[in-house]
Amino acid sequence: MRRILLKVAYDGTNYNGWQKQPDVVTIEGTINETLSRILEEDISIIGASRTDAGVHALCNIAVFDTNTSIPAEKIAFALNRRLPRDIVIQESREVPLDFHPRDSESIKTYEYTILNTKFPLPTKRLYSYHVHKDINIEAMKEAAKYLEGTHDYKSFCLAKTQVYTTVRTVYSITIDKEGDIIKFTFKGNGFLYNMVRCIVGTLVYVGRGVYPPEYVKEILEKRDRQEAGPNAPAQGLILANIEYVNKEELIIREDKC
Amino acid sequence: MRRILLKVAYDGTNYNGWQKQPDVVTIEGTINETLSRILEEDISIIGASRTDAGVHALCNIAVFDTNTSIPAEKIAFALNRRLPRDIVIQESREVPLDFHPRDSESIKTYEYTILNTKFPLPTKRLYSYHVHKDINIEAMKEAAKYLEGTHDYKSFCLAKTQVYTTVRTVYSITIDKEGDIIKFTFKGNGFLYNMVRCIVGTLVYVGRGVYPPEYVKEILEKRDRQEAGPNAPAQGLILANIEYVNKEELIIREDKC
């Protein structure tokens, strides 16, 4: 028995998210079916991040166990020949049998893209959130500072989320504007369900002057989802990278795209 | 009677190119139908650039004549409410009745994007050409120099192209690499059918070492399409800008995306 790690890139547009569910097409379900057919075993992958419907990835991580004799690095090629074009395995390799992509300490990088123009651009529509109103970048940067560090992010996740703790550590939130594109980069040790989209939606409220930057600190302290802004739409979000910090050999992918 | 100018952005993925044709969906045909319905007139737009199937645009230019009393700048909003999401009018305004988008002297900017990675990235697949082999950027830059200036580009267009002259002026070809993305920017007073895609395909041959850079000069001089490399695929190409040089008021769109 070997444990194989996959680096998975996908365009989430046509999927009901990562996690397999009955009767809908998901990334996990599609990879399970394709792998099971190739390896002639019943394969269930375990993903590092269960991205939501419409969210994209440059590099999600998944593992599965197999008895196959196919060399680990060939599995990416075999999968890519059979997967639809909107899911592409970037790498496959063997990892220790005790490596678990969710239980191992990691730094996840999410990027969120806003197109800030009068009218949407068709070639950006699947990968950005179009905002036609003026956005104050400096105000958003100021507000974002309150959200860095270790906090209880209960105000910024789906109210009904059932998790052991809503405390997470966000190492950094950077916001850059280049031309009409505003890019948010989040690095953290984990993110709650909808957390990045809720933070972006709240920061856009700040950027549009609906909330003053300091109000974000108040939202955080209130621990109440109703205080935060709306979720920014899924298509602007991409899981860019996952680095496993305690296992040097598993550091995955430098930010490249 | 007034002449209205439209700046048209589109995602060419689902269209059989700009030019209207019977029984297939085209950008021109879609805009004609939508405009005719809104204005209750039989409208035929005239486009500056008849982009090929699968090619995108940030800013193509079209004009049409109308008797409508709707303010010119409102037409963009009315169109965008009814057009499919992959065509978006960026601006509409009145221009002199003698302005013709093809006969007026202009500088056109086309951009071509290559993704140079081992495996394709799903989120780039509709807007780039994936090349997994190593590409020598400096060799391509050297070769591109031979293609700047005023030349007969007969070797770089569809062999059966019927035009008065295959002489064009290419003001500049710039090639930049940022991470895994290689971007070509072409500025010229006009491009022949398939010319940008054929030049990119030829430059990629140079970048991969199939042709030495100097050989591009020879290809140009032979005036024979068979000498050049293959057309690079349509989805990597985007019409980025058109500037009308003799009519200051018509300078269209600074490179922004």
Coordinates of C-alpha atoms in Angstrom, one line a residue:
Chain A
M1 CA 0.0 0.0 0.0
R2 CA 1.3 3.4 -0.9
R3 CA 0.0 6.9 -0.2
I4 CA 0.0 9.2 -3.3
L5 CA -0.2 13.0 -3.2
L6 CA -1.9 14.9 -6.0
K7 CA -1.6 18.6 -6.7
V8 CA -4.9 19.5 -8.3
A9 CA -5.6 22.6 -10.4
Y10 CA -9.2 23.3 -11.5
D11 CA -11.6 25.8 -12.9
G12 CA -14.6 25.6 -10.5
T13 CA -17.1 27.2 -12.9
N14 CA -18.8 24.0 -13.8
Y15 CA -18.6 22.2 -10.4
N16 CA -20.6 22.1 -7.3
G17 CA -17.4 22.6 -5.3
W18 CA -14.8 20.1 -4.2
Q19 CA -16.7 17.8 -1.9
K20 CA -18.5 14.8 -3.3
Q21 CA -22.3 14.8 -3.0
P22 CA -24.9 12.6 -4.5
D23 CA -26.4 13.7 -7.9
V24 CA -24.2 16.7 -8.5
V25 CA -20.8 17.0 -10.3
T26 CA -17.9 17.8 -7.9
I27 CA -14.2 18.0 -8.2
E28 CA -13.6 15.2 -5.6
G29 CA -16.3 13.0 -7.2
T30 CA -14.9 13.4 -10.7
I31 CA -11.3 12.6 -9.6
N32 CA -12.5 9.6 -7.5
E33 CA -14.4 8.1 -10.5
T34 CA -11.5 8.7 -12.9
L35 CA -8.9 7.3 -10.5
S36 CA -11.0 4.3 -9.7
R37 CA -11.4 3.5 -13.4
I38 CA -7.6 3.9 -14.1
L39 CA -6.4 1.9 -11.1
E40 CA -9.3 -0.6 -11.0
E41 CA -9.6 0.0 -7.3
D42 CA -12.2 1.8 -5.3
I43 CA -10.4 5.1 -4.6
S44 CA -11.5 7.9 -2.3
I45 CA -9.3 10.9 -2.2
I46 CA -8.9 13.2 0.8
G47 CA -8.6 16.9 -0.1
A48 CA -6.8 19.6 1.9
S49 CA -9.4 22.2 1.1
R50 CA -13.1 21.7 0.4
T51 CA -13.5 24.7 -1.8
D52 CA -17.0 25.9 -2.4
A53 CA -19.1 25.8 -5.7
G54 CA -17.5 28.1 -8.3
V55 CA -14.2 28.6 -6.5
H56 CA -11.0 27.8 -8.4
A57 CA -7.6 26.3 -7.5
L58 CA -4.1 26.5 -8.8
C59 CA -3.0 23.9 -6.3
N60 CA -5.3 22.0 -4.0
I61 CA -3.8 18.9 -2.4
A62 CA -5.3 15.5 -2.2
V63 CA -4.0 12.1 -1.1
F64 CA -5.2 8.5 -1.6
D65 CA -4.0 5.0 -0.9
T66 CA -3.4 2.4 -3.6
N67 CA -1.9 -1.0 -4.3
T68 CA -1.1 -0.1 -7.9
S69 CA 2.3 -0.7 -9.3
I70 CA 2.1 2.3 -11.6
P71 CA 5.0 4.7 -10.7
A72 CA 3.6 7.5 -8.6
E73 CA 4.7 10.3 -10.9
K74 CA 3.0 8.7 -13.9
I75 CA -0.4 8.9 -12.3
A76 CA -0.7 12.6 -13.1
F77 CA -0.2 11.8 -16.8
A78 CA -2.7 9.0 -16.7
L79 CA -5.3 11.1 -14.9
N80 CA -4.8 14.1 -17.2
R81 CA -5.5 12.0 -20.3
R82 CA -8.9 11.1 -18.9
L83 CA -10.0 14.0 -16.7
P84 CA -12.1 16.9 -18.3
R85 CA -10.0 19.9 -19.3
D86 CA -11.1 22.0 -16.3
I87 CA -9.3 19.7 -13.8
V88 CA -5.6 19.1 -14.3
I89 CA -3.2 17.3 -12.0
Q90 CA 0.0 19.3 -11.7
E91 CA 2.0 16.6 -10.0
S92 CA 1.6 13.2 -8.4
R93 CA 4.1 11.6 -6.0
E94 CA 4.4 9.2 -3.1
V95 CA 4.3 10.6 0.5
P96 CA 4.6 8.9 3.9
L97 CA 1.5 6.8 4.8
D98 CA 0.9 9.0 7.9
F99 CA 0.7 12.2 5.9
H100 CA -2.8 13.7 6.1
P101 CA -3.5 16.9 4.1
R102 CA -5.9 18.4 6.6
D103 CA -4.3 17.4 9.9
S104 CA -0.8 18.5 8.9
E105 CA 0.1 22.1 9.7
S106 CA 0.0 24.2 6.6
I107 CA 0.0 27.7 5.2
K108 CA -2.8 28.2 2.7
T109 CA -2.8 31.0 0.2
Y110 CA -6.1 32.3 -1.3
E111 CA -6.3 35.0 -3.8
Y112 CA -9.3 37.1 -4.6
T113 CA -9.6 39.3 -7.7
I114 CA -11.9 42.3 -8.2
L115 CA -12.3 44.0 -11.6
N116 CA -13.0 47.6 -10.8
T117 CA -14.3 49.0 -14.1
K118 CA -17.5 50.8 -15.3
F119 CA -18.6 47.7 -17.2
P120 CA -17.5 44.0 -16.7
L121 CA -14.9 42.5 -19.1
P122 CA -16.1 39.3 -20.6
T123 CA -12.7 37.7 -20.5
K124 CA -12.4 38.3 -16.7
R125 CA -16.0 37.3 -15.8
L126 CA -15.3 33.8 -14.7
Y127 CA -12.4 34.7 -12.5
S128 CA -13.2 38.0 -10.9
Y129 CA -15.9 40.0 -9.0
H130 CA -16.9 43.1 -11.0
V131 CA -17.4 46.2 -8.9
H132 CA -18.1 49.4 -10.8
K133 CA -18.1 51.8 -7.8
D134 CA -15.0 53.6 -6.6
I135 CA -13.0 51.6 -4.1
N136 CA -10.6 53.2 -1.6
I137 CA -7.7 50.8 -1.4
E138 CA -6.0 52.6 1.5
A139 CA -9.1 52.3 3.6
M140 CA -9.3 48.5 2.8
K141 CA -5.6 48.1 3.7
E142 CA -6.2 49.8 7.1
A143 CA -9.2 47.6 7.8
A144 CA -7.4 44.4 6.8
K145 CA -4.7 45.1 9.5
Y146 CA -7.4 44.4 12.2
L147 CA -8.0 40.9 10.6
E148 CA -4.4 39.8 10.6
G149 CA -3.2 37.7 13.6
T150 CA -4.9 35.0 15.7
H151 CA -8.6 35.8 16.2
D152 CA -12.0 34.2 16.6
Y153 CA -13.4 34.7 13.1
K154 CA -17.0 33.7 14.1
S155 CA -18.3 36.9 12.5
F156 CA -16.7 36.0 9.2
C157 CA -18.0 32.5 8.6
L158 CA -21.3 30.9 7.8
A159 CA -23.4 31.2 10.9
K160 CA -24.3 27.5 11.1
T161 CA -20.7 26.3 10.7
Q162 CA -20.1 23.5 13.1
V163 CA -16.4 23.4 14.0
Y164 CA -14.5 22.7 17.1
T165 CA -13.2 26.3 17.2
T166 CA -13.6 29.4 15.0
V167 CA -10.2 30.7 16.0
R168 CA -7.7 30.9 13.1
T169 CA -4.4 32.6 12.4
V170 CA -4.2 34.8 9.4
Y171 CA -0.5 35.6 8.7
S172 CA -1.1 38.3 6.2
I173 CA -3.7 40.0 4.0
T174 CA -2.2 42.0 1.2
I175 CA -4.1 44.2 -1.2
D176 CA -2.6 45.4 -4.5
K177 CA -4.1 47.4 -7.3
E178 CA -2.7 47.1 -10.8
G179 CA -4.7 48.9 -13.4
D180 CA -8.3 47.9 -13.0
I181 CA -7.5 44.8 -11.0
I182 CA -7.5 44.7 -7.2
K183 CA -5.9 41.5 -5.9
F184 CA -6.3 40.3 -2.3
T185 CA -3.8 37.7 -1.0
F186 CA -4.6 35.8 2.2
K187 CA -2.2 33.6 4.0
G188 CA -3.3 31.7 7.0
N189 CA -3.2 28.4 8.8
G190 CA -6.7 27.6 7.8
F191 CA -9.9 29.4 6.8
L192 CA -13.5 28.8 8.0
Y193 CA -16.3 28.1 5.5
N194 CA -16.9 31.3 3.4
M195 CA -14.4 33.2 5.5
V196 CA -12.3 34.7 2.7
R197 CA -15.4 35.7 0.7
C198 CA -17.0 37.2 3.8
I199 CA -13.8 39.2 4.6
V200 CA -13.5 40.5 1.0
G201 CA -17.2 41.5 1.0
T202 CA -16.7 43.3 4.3
L203 CA -13.5 45.0 3.0
V204 CA -15.3 46.1 -0.2
Y205 CA -17.9 47.8 2.1
V206 CA -15.0 49.6 3.8
G207 CA -13.5 50.5 0.4
R208 CA -16.9 51.9 -0.8
G209 CA -17.2 54.0 2.4
V210 CA -20.2 52.0 3.9
Y211 CA -18.1 51.0 6.9
P212 CA -15.2 53.0 8.4
P213 CA -12.0 50.9 8.6
E214 CA -12.1 50.7 12.4
Y215 CA -15.5 49.1 12.3
V216 CA -14.0 45.9 11.1
K217 CA -12.4 45.5 14.6
E218 CA -15.8 45.9 16.1
I219 CA -17.3 43.2 13.8
L220 CA -14.5 40.8 14.8
E221 CA -15.2 41.4 18.5
K222 CA -19.0 40.9 18.2
R223 CA -18.6 37.3 17.0
D224 CA -21.8 37.6 15.0
R225 CA -22.1 36.9 11.2
Q226 CA -24.8 39.4 10.8
E227 CA -22.4 42.3 11.6
A228 CA -20.1 41.6 8.6
G229 CA -20.6 42.5 5.0
P230 CA -22.0 40.1 2.4
N231 CA -20.0 37.2 0.9
A232 CA -18.1 38.3 -2.2
P233 CA -19.0 36.0 -5.1
A234 CA -17.3 32.6 -5.5
Q235 CA -15.8 33.1 -9.0
G236 CA -13.3 35.8 -7.7
L237 CA -11.7 33.3 -5.3
I238 CA -8.8 30.9 -6.1
L239 CA -6.9 28.6 -3.8
A240 CA -3.3 29.5 -4.9
N241 CA -1.1 27.4 -2.7
I242 CA -0.7 25.1 0.2
E243 CA 2.6 24.7 2.0
Y244 CA 3.2 22.1 4.7
V245 CA 5.3 23.8 7.2
N246 CA 6.5 20.9 9.3
K247 CA 7.5 18.7 6.4
E248 CA 10.1 20.5 4.4
E249 CA 9.9 18.0 1.6
L250 CA 6.2 18.7 1.1
I251 CA 6.4 22.5 0.4
I252 CA 4.3 22.5 -2.6
R253 CA 4.2 25.3 -5.0
E254 CA 5.7 28.8 -5.1
D255 CA 3.2 31.5 -6.0
K256 CA 3.6 31.4 -9.7
C257 CA 0.3 32.3 -11.4
Chain B
M1 CA -29.5 60.1 -38.8
R2 CA -26.6 59.7 -36.4
R3 CA -23.6 57.5 -36.4
I4 CA -22.9 55.7 -33.1
L5 CA -19.6 54.2 -32.1
L6 CA -19.5 51.1 -29.8
K7 CA -16.4 49.8 -27.9
V8 CA -17.1 46.1 -27.8
A9 CA -15.4 43.6 -25.4
Y10 CA -16.0 39.9 -25.8
D11 CA -15.0 36.4 -24.8
G12 CA -14.7 34.7 -28.2
T13 CA -14.8 31.1 -26.8
N14 CA -18.4 30.5 -27.8
Y15 CA -18.5 32.4 -31.1
N16 CA -17.7 31.7 -34.7
G17 CA -15.7 34.9 -34.8
W18 CA -16.8 38.5 -35.4
Q19 CA -18.2 38.4 -38.9
K20 CA -21.9 37.5 -39.4
Q21 CA -22.5 34.3 -41.3
P22 CA -25.7 32.3 -41.8
D23 CA -26.5 29.5 -39.3
V24 CA -23.7 30.2 -36.8
V25 CA -23.5 32.4 -33.8
T26 CA -21.1 35.4 -34.3
I27 CA -20.4 38.6 -32.3
E28 CA -21.5 40.8 -35.2
G29 CA -24.7 38.8 -35.7
T30 CA -25.5 38.8 -32.0
I31 CA -25.1 42.6 -31.7
N32 CA -27.0 43.3 -34.9
E33 CA -30.0 41.3 -33.6
T34 CA -30.0 42.8 -30.2
L35 CA -29.6 46.4 -31.5
S36 CA -32.3 45.9 -34.1
R37 CA -34.7 44.7 -31.3
I38 CA -33.9 47.6 -29.0
L39 CA -34.0 50.3 -31.6
E40 CA -36.8 48.7 -33.7
E41 CA -34.7 49.4 -36.8
D42 CA -32.8 47.1 -39.1
I43 CA -29.2 47.7 -37.8
S44 CA -26.0 46.4 -39.4
I45 CA -22.9 47.3 -37.5
I46 CA -19.5 47.8 -39.2
G47 CA -16.6 46.4 -37.1
A48 CA -13.0 47.6 -37.2
S49 CA -11.5 44.1 -36.8
R50 CA -13.1 40.9 -38.0
T51 CA -11.6 38.7 -35.3
D52 CA -11.4 35.0 -36.0
A53 CA -13.4 32.2 -34.2
G54 CA -12.2 31.9 -30.6
V55 CA -10.3 35.2 -30.5
H56 CA -11.2 37.6 -27.7
A57 CA -11.4 41.4 -27.5
L58 CA -11.0 44.0 -24.8
C59 CA -11.9 46.7 -27.3
N60 CA -13.1 46.2 -30.8
I61 CA -14.8 49.2 -32.5
A62 CA -18.0 49.1 -34.4
V63 CA -20.3 51.8 -35.8
F64 CA -23.9 51.9 -37.0
D65 CA -26.3 54.5 -38.2
T66 CA -29.7 55.1 -36.5
N67 CA -32.6 57.4 -36.3
T68 CA -33.3 56.7 -32.7
S69 CA -33.7 59.5 -30.2
I70 CA -32.1 57.4 -27.3
P71 CA -29.1 59.4 -26.1
A72 CA -25.9 57.8 -27.6
E73 CA -24.3 57.0 -24.2
K74 CA -27.4 55.2 -23.0
I75 CA -27.2 52.7 -25.8
A76 CA -24.3 50.8 -24.1
F77 CA -26.5 50.3 -21.0
A78 CA -29.5 49.2 -23.1
L79 CA -27.4 46.7 -25.0
N80 CA -25.7 45.3 -21.9
R81 CA -29.0 44.5 -20.3
R82 CA -29.9 42.3 -23.3
L83 CA -26.6 40.9 -24.6
P84 CA -25.2 37.6 -23.4
R85 CA -22.6 38.0 -20.6
D86 CA -19.7 37.2 -22.9
I87 CA -20.3 40.4 -24.9
V88 CA -20.2 43.7 -23.1
I89 CA -20.3 47.2 -24.6
Q90 CA -17.8 49.3 -22.8
E91 CA -18.9 52.6 -24.3
S92 CA -21.3 54.1 -26.9
R93 CA -21.1 57.6 -28.3
E94 CA -21.9 59.7 -31.4
V95 CA -19.2 60.1 -34.0
P96 CA -19.1 62.1 -37.3
L97 CA -21.1 60.5 -40.1
D98 CA -18.0 60.1 -42.2
F99 CA -16.1 58.1 -39.6
H100 CA -15.4 54.5 -40.8
P101 CA -13.7 52.2 -38.4
R102 CA -11.8 50.3 -41.1
D103 CA -10.9 53.1 -43.5
S104 CA -9.6 55.4 -40.8
E105 CA -5.9 55.2 -40.0
S106 CA -5.4 53.3 -36.7
I107 CA -3.0 51.6 -34.5
K108 CA -4.2 48.2 -33.4
T109 CA -2.8 46.4 -30.4
Y110 CA -3.1 42.6 -30.2
E111 CA -1.8 40.6 -27.2
Y112 CA -1.0 36.9 -27.3
T113 CA -0.5 34.9 -24.1
I114 CA 1.5 31.6 -23.7
L115 CA 1.4 29.6 -20.5
N116 CA 4.8 27.9 -20.3
T117 CA 4.3 25.2 -17.7
K118 CA 4.6 21.4 -17.5
F119 CA 0.8 20.9 -17.4
P120 CA -1.9 23.3 -18.5
L121 CA -3.7 25.4 -15.8
P122 CA -7.5 25.1 -16.1
T123 CA -8.2 28.7 -15.1
K124 CA -5.9 29.9 -18.0
R125 CA -7.1 27.4 -20.6
L126 CA -9.6 29.7 -22.4
Y127 CA -7.2 32.6 -22.7
S128 CA -3.7 31.2 -23.4
Y129 CA -1.8 28.7 -25.5
H130 CA -0.1 26.0 -23.3
V131 CA 3.5 25.1 -24.3
H132 CA 5.3 22.7 -22.0
K133 CA 8.6 22.8 -23.8
D134 CA 11.3 25.3 -22.8
I135 CA 11.1 28.5 -24.8
N136 CA 14.1 30.8 -25.3
I137 CA 12.8 34.3 -24.9
E138 CA 15.9 36.1 -26.1
A139 CA 15.9 34.1 -29.3
M140 CA 12.3 35.1 -29.9
K141 CA 13.1 38.7 -29.2
E142 CA 15.9 38.6 -31.7
A143 CA 13.7 37.0 -34.3
A144 CA 10.8 39.5 -33.7
K145 CA 13.1 42.4 -34.6
Y146 CA 13.1 41.2 -38.2
L147 CA 9.3 41.5 -38.3
E148 CA 9.0 45.1 -37.1
G149 CA 8.7 47.8 -39.7
T150 CA 7.0 47.9 -43.1
H151 CA 7.2 44.6 -44.9
D152 CA 5.3 42.3 -47.2
Y153 CA 3.8 39.8 -44.7
K154 CA 2.6 37.3 -47.4
S155 CA 4.5 34.5 -45.6
F156 CA 2.5 35.2 -42.4
C157 CA -1.1 35.1 -43.6
L158 CA -3.6 32.6 -44.9
A159 CA -2.3 31.6 -48.3
K160 CA -5.6 32.2 -50.0
T161 CA -6.1 35.6 -48.5
Q162 CA -7.4 38.0 -51.2
V163 CA -6.3 41.5 -50.3
Y164 CA -5.1 44.4 -52.4
T165 CA -1.7 44.3 -50.7
T166 CA 0.0 42.1 -48.1
V167 CA 2.2 45.0 -47.1
R168 CA 1.7 46.1 -43.5
T169 CA 3.5 48.2 -40.9
V170 CA 4.2 46.6 -37.6
Y171 CA 5.3 49.3 -35.2
S172 CA 6.5 47.0 -32.4
I173 CA 6.5 43.5 -31.2
T174 CA 7.4 43.2 -27.5
I175 CA 7.8 39.9 -25.6
D176 CA 7.7 39.8 -21.8
K177 CA 8.0 36.8 -19.4
E178 CA 6.5 37.1 -16.0
G179 CA 6.5 33.8 -14.0
D180 CA 5.0 31.2 -16.3
I181 CA 3.3 33.7 -18.6
I182 CA 4.9 34.8 -21.9
K183 CA 3.1 37.8 -23.3
F184 CA 3.5 39.1 -26.9
T185 CA 2.2 42.6 -27.7
F186 CA 1.9 43.6 -31.3
K187 CA 1.2 47.1 -32.5
G188 CA 0.6 47.8 -36.1
N189 CA -1.5 49.7 -38.7
G190 CA -3.3 46.5 -39.6
F191 CA -2.8 42.8 -39.6
L192 CA -3.6 40.2 -42.3
Y193 CA -5.9 37.3 -41.7
N194 CA -4.1 34.9 -39.2
M195 CA -1.0 37.1 -39.2
V196 CA -0.5 37.5 -35.4
R197 CA -1.2 33.8 -34.8
C198 CA 1.2 32.8 -37.6
I199 CA 3.9 35.1 -36.3
V200 CA 3.5 33.7 -32.7
G201 CA 3.6 30.1 -34.0
T202 CA 6.8 31.0 -35.9
L203 CA 8.4 32.7 -33.0
V204 CA 7.6 29.7 -30.8
Y205 CA 9.5 27.6 -33.3
V206 CA 12.4 29.9 -32.8
G207 CA 12.0 29.9 -29.0
R208 CA 12.1 26.1 -29.1
G209 CA 15.2 26.0 -31.3
V210 CA 13.4 24.6 -34.4
Y211 CA 14.4 27.7 -36.4
P212 CA 17.4 30.0 -35.7
P213 CA 16.3 33.7 -35.2
E214 CA 17.8 34.8 -38.5
Y215 CA 15.7 32.4 -40.4
V216 CA 12.6 34.6 -39.8
K217 CA 14.2 37.2 -42.1
E218 CA 14.4 34.5 -44.8
I219 CA 10.8 33.4 -44.3
L220 CA 9.7 37.1 -44.7
E221 CA 11.7 37.4 -47.9
K222 CA 10.3 34.2 -49.4
R223 CA 6.7 35.5 -49.4
D224 CA 5.4 31.9 -49.0
R225 CA 3.1 30.8 -46.2
Q226 CA 4.6 27.3 -46.2
E227 CA 7.9 28.7 -44.9
A228 CA 6.5 30.0 -41.7
G229 CA 5.5 28.0 -38.6
P230 CA 2.0 26.9 -37.7
N231 CA -0.7 29.2 -36.5
A232 CA -0.7 29.5 -32.7
P233 CA -4.2 28.7 -31.4
A234 CA -7.0 31.3 -31.4
Q235 CA -7.7 31.3 -27.6
G236 CA -4.4 32.9 -26.8
L237 CA -5.2 36.0 -28.9
I238 CA -6.9 39.2 -27.7
L239 CA -7.6 42.4 -29.5
A240 CA -6.5 44.8 -26.8
N241 CA -6.9 48.3 -28.3
I242 CA -7.6 50.4 -31.4
E243 CA -6.4 54.0 -31.5
Y244 CA -7.5 56.2 -34.4
V245 CA -4.4 58.3 -35.0
N246 CA -5.8 61.1 -37.2
K247 CA -8.8 61.8 -35.0
E248 CA -7.6 62.8 -31.6
E249 CA -11.0 62.7 -30.1
L250 CA -11.3 59.0 -31.1
I251 CA -8.3 57.7 -29.3
I252 CA -10.0 54.8 -27.6
R253 CA -8.6 53.0 -24.7
E254 CA -5.3 53.1 -22.9
D255 CA -3.9 49.6 -22.4
K256 CA -5.5 48.7 -19.1
C257 CA -6.1 45.0 -18.8

